[in-house]
mmCIF file of C-alpha atoms in Angstrom:
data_model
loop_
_atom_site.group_PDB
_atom_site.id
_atom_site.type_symbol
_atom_site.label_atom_id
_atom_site.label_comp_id
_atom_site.label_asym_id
_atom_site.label_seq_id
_atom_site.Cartn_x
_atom_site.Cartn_y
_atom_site.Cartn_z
ATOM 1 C CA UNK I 1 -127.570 149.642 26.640
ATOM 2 C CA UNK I 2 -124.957 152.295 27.515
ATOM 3 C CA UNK I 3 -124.227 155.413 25.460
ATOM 4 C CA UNK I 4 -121.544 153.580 23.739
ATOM 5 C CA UNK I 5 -123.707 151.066 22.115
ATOM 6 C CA UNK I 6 -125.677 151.353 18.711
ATOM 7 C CA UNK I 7 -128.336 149.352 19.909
ATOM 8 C CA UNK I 8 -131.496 151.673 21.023
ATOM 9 C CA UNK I 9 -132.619 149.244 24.038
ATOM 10 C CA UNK I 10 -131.254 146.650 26.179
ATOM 11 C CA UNK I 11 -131.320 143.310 24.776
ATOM 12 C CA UNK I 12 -129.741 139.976 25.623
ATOM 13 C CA UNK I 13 -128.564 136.612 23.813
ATOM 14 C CA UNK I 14 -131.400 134.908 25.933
ATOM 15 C CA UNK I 15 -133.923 137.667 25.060
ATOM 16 C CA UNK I 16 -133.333 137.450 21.301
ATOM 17 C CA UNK I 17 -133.027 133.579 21.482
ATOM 18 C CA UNK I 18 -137.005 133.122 23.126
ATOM 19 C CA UNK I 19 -138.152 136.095 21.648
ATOM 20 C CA UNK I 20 -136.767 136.812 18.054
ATOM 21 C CA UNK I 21 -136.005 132.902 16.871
ATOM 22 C CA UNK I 22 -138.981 131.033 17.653
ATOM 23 C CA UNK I 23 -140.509 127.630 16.347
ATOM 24 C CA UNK I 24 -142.332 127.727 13.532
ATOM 25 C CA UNK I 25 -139.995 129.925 11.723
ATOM 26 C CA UNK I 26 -136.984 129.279 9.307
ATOM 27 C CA UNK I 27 -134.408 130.405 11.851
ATOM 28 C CA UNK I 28 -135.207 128.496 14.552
ATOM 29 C CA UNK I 29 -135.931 124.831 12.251
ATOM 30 C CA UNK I 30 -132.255 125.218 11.022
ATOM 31 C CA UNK I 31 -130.831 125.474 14.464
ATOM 32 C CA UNK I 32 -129.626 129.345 14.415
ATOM 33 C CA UNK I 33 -129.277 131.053 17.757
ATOM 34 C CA UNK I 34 -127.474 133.935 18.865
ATOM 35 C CA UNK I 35 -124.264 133.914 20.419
ATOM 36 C CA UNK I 36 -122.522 137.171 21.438
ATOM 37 C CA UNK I 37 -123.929 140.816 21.523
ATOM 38 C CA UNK I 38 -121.611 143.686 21.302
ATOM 39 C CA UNK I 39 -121.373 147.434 21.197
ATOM 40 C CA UNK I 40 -121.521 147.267 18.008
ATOM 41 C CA UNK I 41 -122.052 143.845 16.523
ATOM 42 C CA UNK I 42 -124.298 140.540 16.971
ATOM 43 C CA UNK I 43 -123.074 137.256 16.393
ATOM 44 C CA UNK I 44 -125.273 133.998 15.549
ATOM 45 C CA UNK I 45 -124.252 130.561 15.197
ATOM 46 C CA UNK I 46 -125.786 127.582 12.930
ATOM 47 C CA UNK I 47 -124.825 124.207 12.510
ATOM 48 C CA UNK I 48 -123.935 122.583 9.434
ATOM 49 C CA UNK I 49 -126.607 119.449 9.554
ATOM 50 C CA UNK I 50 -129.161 117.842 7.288
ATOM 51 C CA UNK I 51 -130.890 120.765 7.756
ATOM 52 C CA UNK I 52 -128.231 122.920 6.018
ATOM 53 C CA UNK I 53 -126.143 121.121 4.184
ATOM 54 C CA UNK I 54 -126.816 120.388 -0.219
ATOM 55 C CA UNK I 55 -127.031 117.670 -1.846
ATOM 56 C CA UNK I 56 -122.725 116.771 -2.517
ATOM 57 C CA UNK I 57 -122.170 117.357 2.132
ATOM 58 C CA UNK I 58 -121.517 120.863 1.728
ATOM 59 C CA UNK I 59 -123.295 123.934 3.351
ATOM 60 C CA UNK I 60 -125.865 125.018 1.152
ATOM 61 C CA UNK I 61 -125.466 128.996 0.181
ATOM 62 C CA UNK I 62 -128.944 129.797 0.677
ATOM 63 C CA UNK I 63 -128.478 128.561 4.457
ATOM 64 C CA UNK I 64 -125.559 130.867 4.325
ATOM 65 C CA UNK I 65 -127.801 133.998 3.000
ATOM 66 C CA UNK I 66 -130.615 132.539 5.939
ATOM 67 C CA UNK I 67 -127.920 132.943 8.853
ATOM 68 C CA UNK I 68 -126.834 136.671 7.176
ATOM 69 C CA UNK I 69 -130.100 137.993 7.121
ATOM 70 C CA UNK I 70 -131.267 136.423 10.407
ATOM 71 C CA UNK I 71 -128.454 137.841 12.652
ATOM 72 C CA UNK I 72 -128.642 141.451 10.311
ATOM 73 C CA UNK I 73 -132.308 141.754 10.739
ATOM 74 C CA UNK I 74 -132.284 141.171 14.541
ATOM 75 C CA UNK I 75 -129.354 143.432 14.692
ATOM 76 C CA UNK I 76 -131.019 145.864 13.020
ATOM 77 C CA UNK I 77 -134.166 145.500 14.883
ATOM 78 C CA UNK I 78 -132.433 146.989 17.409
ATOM 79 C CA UNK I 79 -130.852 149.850 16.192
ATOM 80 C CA UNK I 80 -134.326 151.535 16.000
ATOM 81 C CA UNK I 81 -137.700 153.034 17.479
ATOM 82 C CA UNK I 82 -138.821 149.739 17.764
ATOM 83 C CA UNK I 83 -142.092 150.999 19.120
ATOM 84 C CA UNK I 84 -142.692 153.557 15.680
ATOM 85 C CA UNK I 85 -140.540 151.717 13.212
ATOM 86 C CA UNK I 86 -139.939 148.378 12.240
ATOM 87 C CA UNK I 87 -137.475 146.865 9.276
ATOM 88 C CA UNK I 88 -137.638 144.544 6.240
ATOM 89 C CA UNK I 89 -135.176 143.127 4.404
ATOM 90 C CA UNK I 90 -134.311 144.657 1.209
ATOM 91 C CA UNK I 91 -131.566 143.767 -0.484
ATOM 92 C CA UNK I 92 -128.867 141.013 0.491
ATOM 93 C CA UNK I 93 -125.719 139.497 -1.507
ATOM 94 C CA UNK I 94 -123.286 137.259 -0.291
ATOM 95 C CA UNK I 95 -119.655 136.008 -1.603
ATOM 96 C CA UNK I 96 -119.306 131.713 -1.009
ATOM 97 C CA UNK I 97 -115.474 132.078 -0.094
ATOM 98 C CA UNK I 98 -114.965 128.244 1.390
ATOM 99 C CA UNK I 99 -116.901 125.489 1.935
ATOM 100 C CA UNK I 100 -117.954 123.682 5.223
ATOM 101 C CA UNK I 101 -119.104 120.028 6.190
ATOM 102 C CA UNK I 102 -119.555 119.657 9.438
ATOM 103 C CA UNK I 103 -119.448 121.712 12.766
ATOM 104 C CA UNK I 104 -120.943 125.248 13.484
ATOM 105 C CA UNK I 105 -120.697 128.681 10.781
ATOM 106 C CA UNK I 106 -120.632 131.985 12.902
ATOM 107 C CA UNK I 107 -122.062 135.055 11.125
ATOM 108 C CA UNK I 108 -120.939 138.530 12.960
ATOM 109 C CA UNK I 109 -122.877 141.543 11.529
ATOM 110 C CA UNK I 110 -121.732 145.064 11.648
ATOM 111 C CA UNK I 111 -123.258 148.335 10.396
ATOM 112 C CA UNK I 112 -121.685 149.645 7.481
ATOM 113 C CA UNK I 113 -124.291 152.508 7.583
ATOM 114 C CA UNK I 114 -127.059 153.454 10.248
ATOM 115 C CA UNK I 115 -129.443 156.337 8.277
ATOM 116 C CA UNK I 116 -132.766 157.243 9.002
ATOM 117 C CA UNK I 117 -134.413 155.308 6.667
ATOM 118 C CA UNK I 118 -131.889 152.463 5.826
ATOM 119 C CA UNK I 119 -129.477 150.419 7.395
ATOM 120 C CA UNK I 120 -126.643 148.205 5.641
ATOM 121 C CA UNK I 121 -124.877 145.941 7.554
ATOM 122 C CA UNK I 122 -121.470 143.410 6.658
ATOM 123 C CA UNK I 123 -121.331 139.836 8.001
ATOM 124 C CA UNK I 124 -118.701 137.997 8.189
ATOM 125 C CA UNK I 125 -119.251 134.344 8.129
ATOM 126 C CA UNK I 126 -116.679 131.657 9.484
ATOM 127 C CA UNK I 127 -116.281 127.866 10.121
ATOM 128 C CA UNK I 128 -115.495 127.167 14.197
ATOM 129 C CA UNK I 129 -111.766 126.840 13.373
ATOM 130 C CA UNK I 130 -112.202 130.840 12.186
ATOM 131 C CA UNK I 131 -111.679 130.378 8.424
ATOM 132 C CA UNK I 132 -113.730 132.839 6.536
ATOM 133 C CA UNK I 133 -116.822 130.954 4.420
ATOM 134 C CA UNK I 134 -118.831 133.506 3.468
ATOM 135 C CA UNK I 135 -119.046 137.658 2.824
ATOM 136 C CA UNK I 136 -122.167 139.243 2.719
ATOM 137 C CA UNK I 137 -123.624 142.587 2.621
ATOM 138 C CA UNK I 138 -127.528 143.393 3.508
ATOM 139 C CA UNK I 139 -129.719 146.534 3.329
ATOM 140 C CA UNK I 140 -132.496 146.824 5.405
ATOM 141 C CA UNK I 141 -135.400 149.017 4.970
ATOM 142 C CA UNK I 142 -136.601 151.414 8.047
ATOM 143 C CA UNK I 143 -140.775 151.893 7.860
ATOM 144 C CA UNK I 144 -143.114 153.421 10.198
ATOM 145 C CA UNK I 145 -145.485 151.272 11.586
ATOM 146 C CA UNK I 146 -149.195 152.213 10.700
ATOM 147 C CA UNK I 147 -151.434 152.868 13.620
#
């Protein structure tokens, strides 16, 4: 990316899309993808199916915290060495503001802090008609990978 950007290498929506959400894992069985790739943010989308939805129609929160973590993680992913470091997720809360039954959520996360050995990021998640649904805060973890 260009000097203006906090991400450390290029990177794409198609990249992350084949590379990052993949079958067999949780992200890519409840339909998230990403969207939009800024500067300084990411931006993922998930639909509000079957897959996501609780028991009474409504989104379920944990898909909520799912969607937060995805897009932060990837984002975050790529803030770093990603050939001596790698992150985990380590701590992640999230405020249910509004409920949704149908259509698409969008989760846009942006740092809040990029340190050495931490991250923690705020996303934002809304409905498609731009109402905010959810608030969320999530730390990441930086650690070297072992050789």
């Amino acid at each position: 990316m260009n000097d203006s950007s906090i991400f450390t290498v290029p990177v794409t929506i198609e990249d992350i899309n084949t590379t990052q959400i993949i079958d067999g894992q949780m992200a890519k069985h409840i339909g998230i993808e990403m969207t939009e790739i800024g500067p300084d943010y990411m931006v993922a989308k998930m639909p509000v199916d079957h897959r996501t939805i609780q028991r009474i129609g409504i989104m379920h929160g944990g898909a909520s915290l799912a969607l937060a973590e995805t897009v932060g993680s990837i984002a975050a992913s790529y803030c770093i060495d990603r050939e001596n470091f790698f992150i985990v997720g380590q701590e992640i809360n999230a405020n249910h503001i509004r409920s949704v039954r149908e259509g698409f959520v969008h989760a846009k996360a942006t740092p809040l802090h990029l340190g050495k050995s931490s991250h923690v990021w705020d996303i934002r998640i809304t409905s498609d008609e731009g109402k905010l649904v959810c608030v969320s805060r999530f730390t990441v973890a930086i650690l070297k990978k072992r050789t």
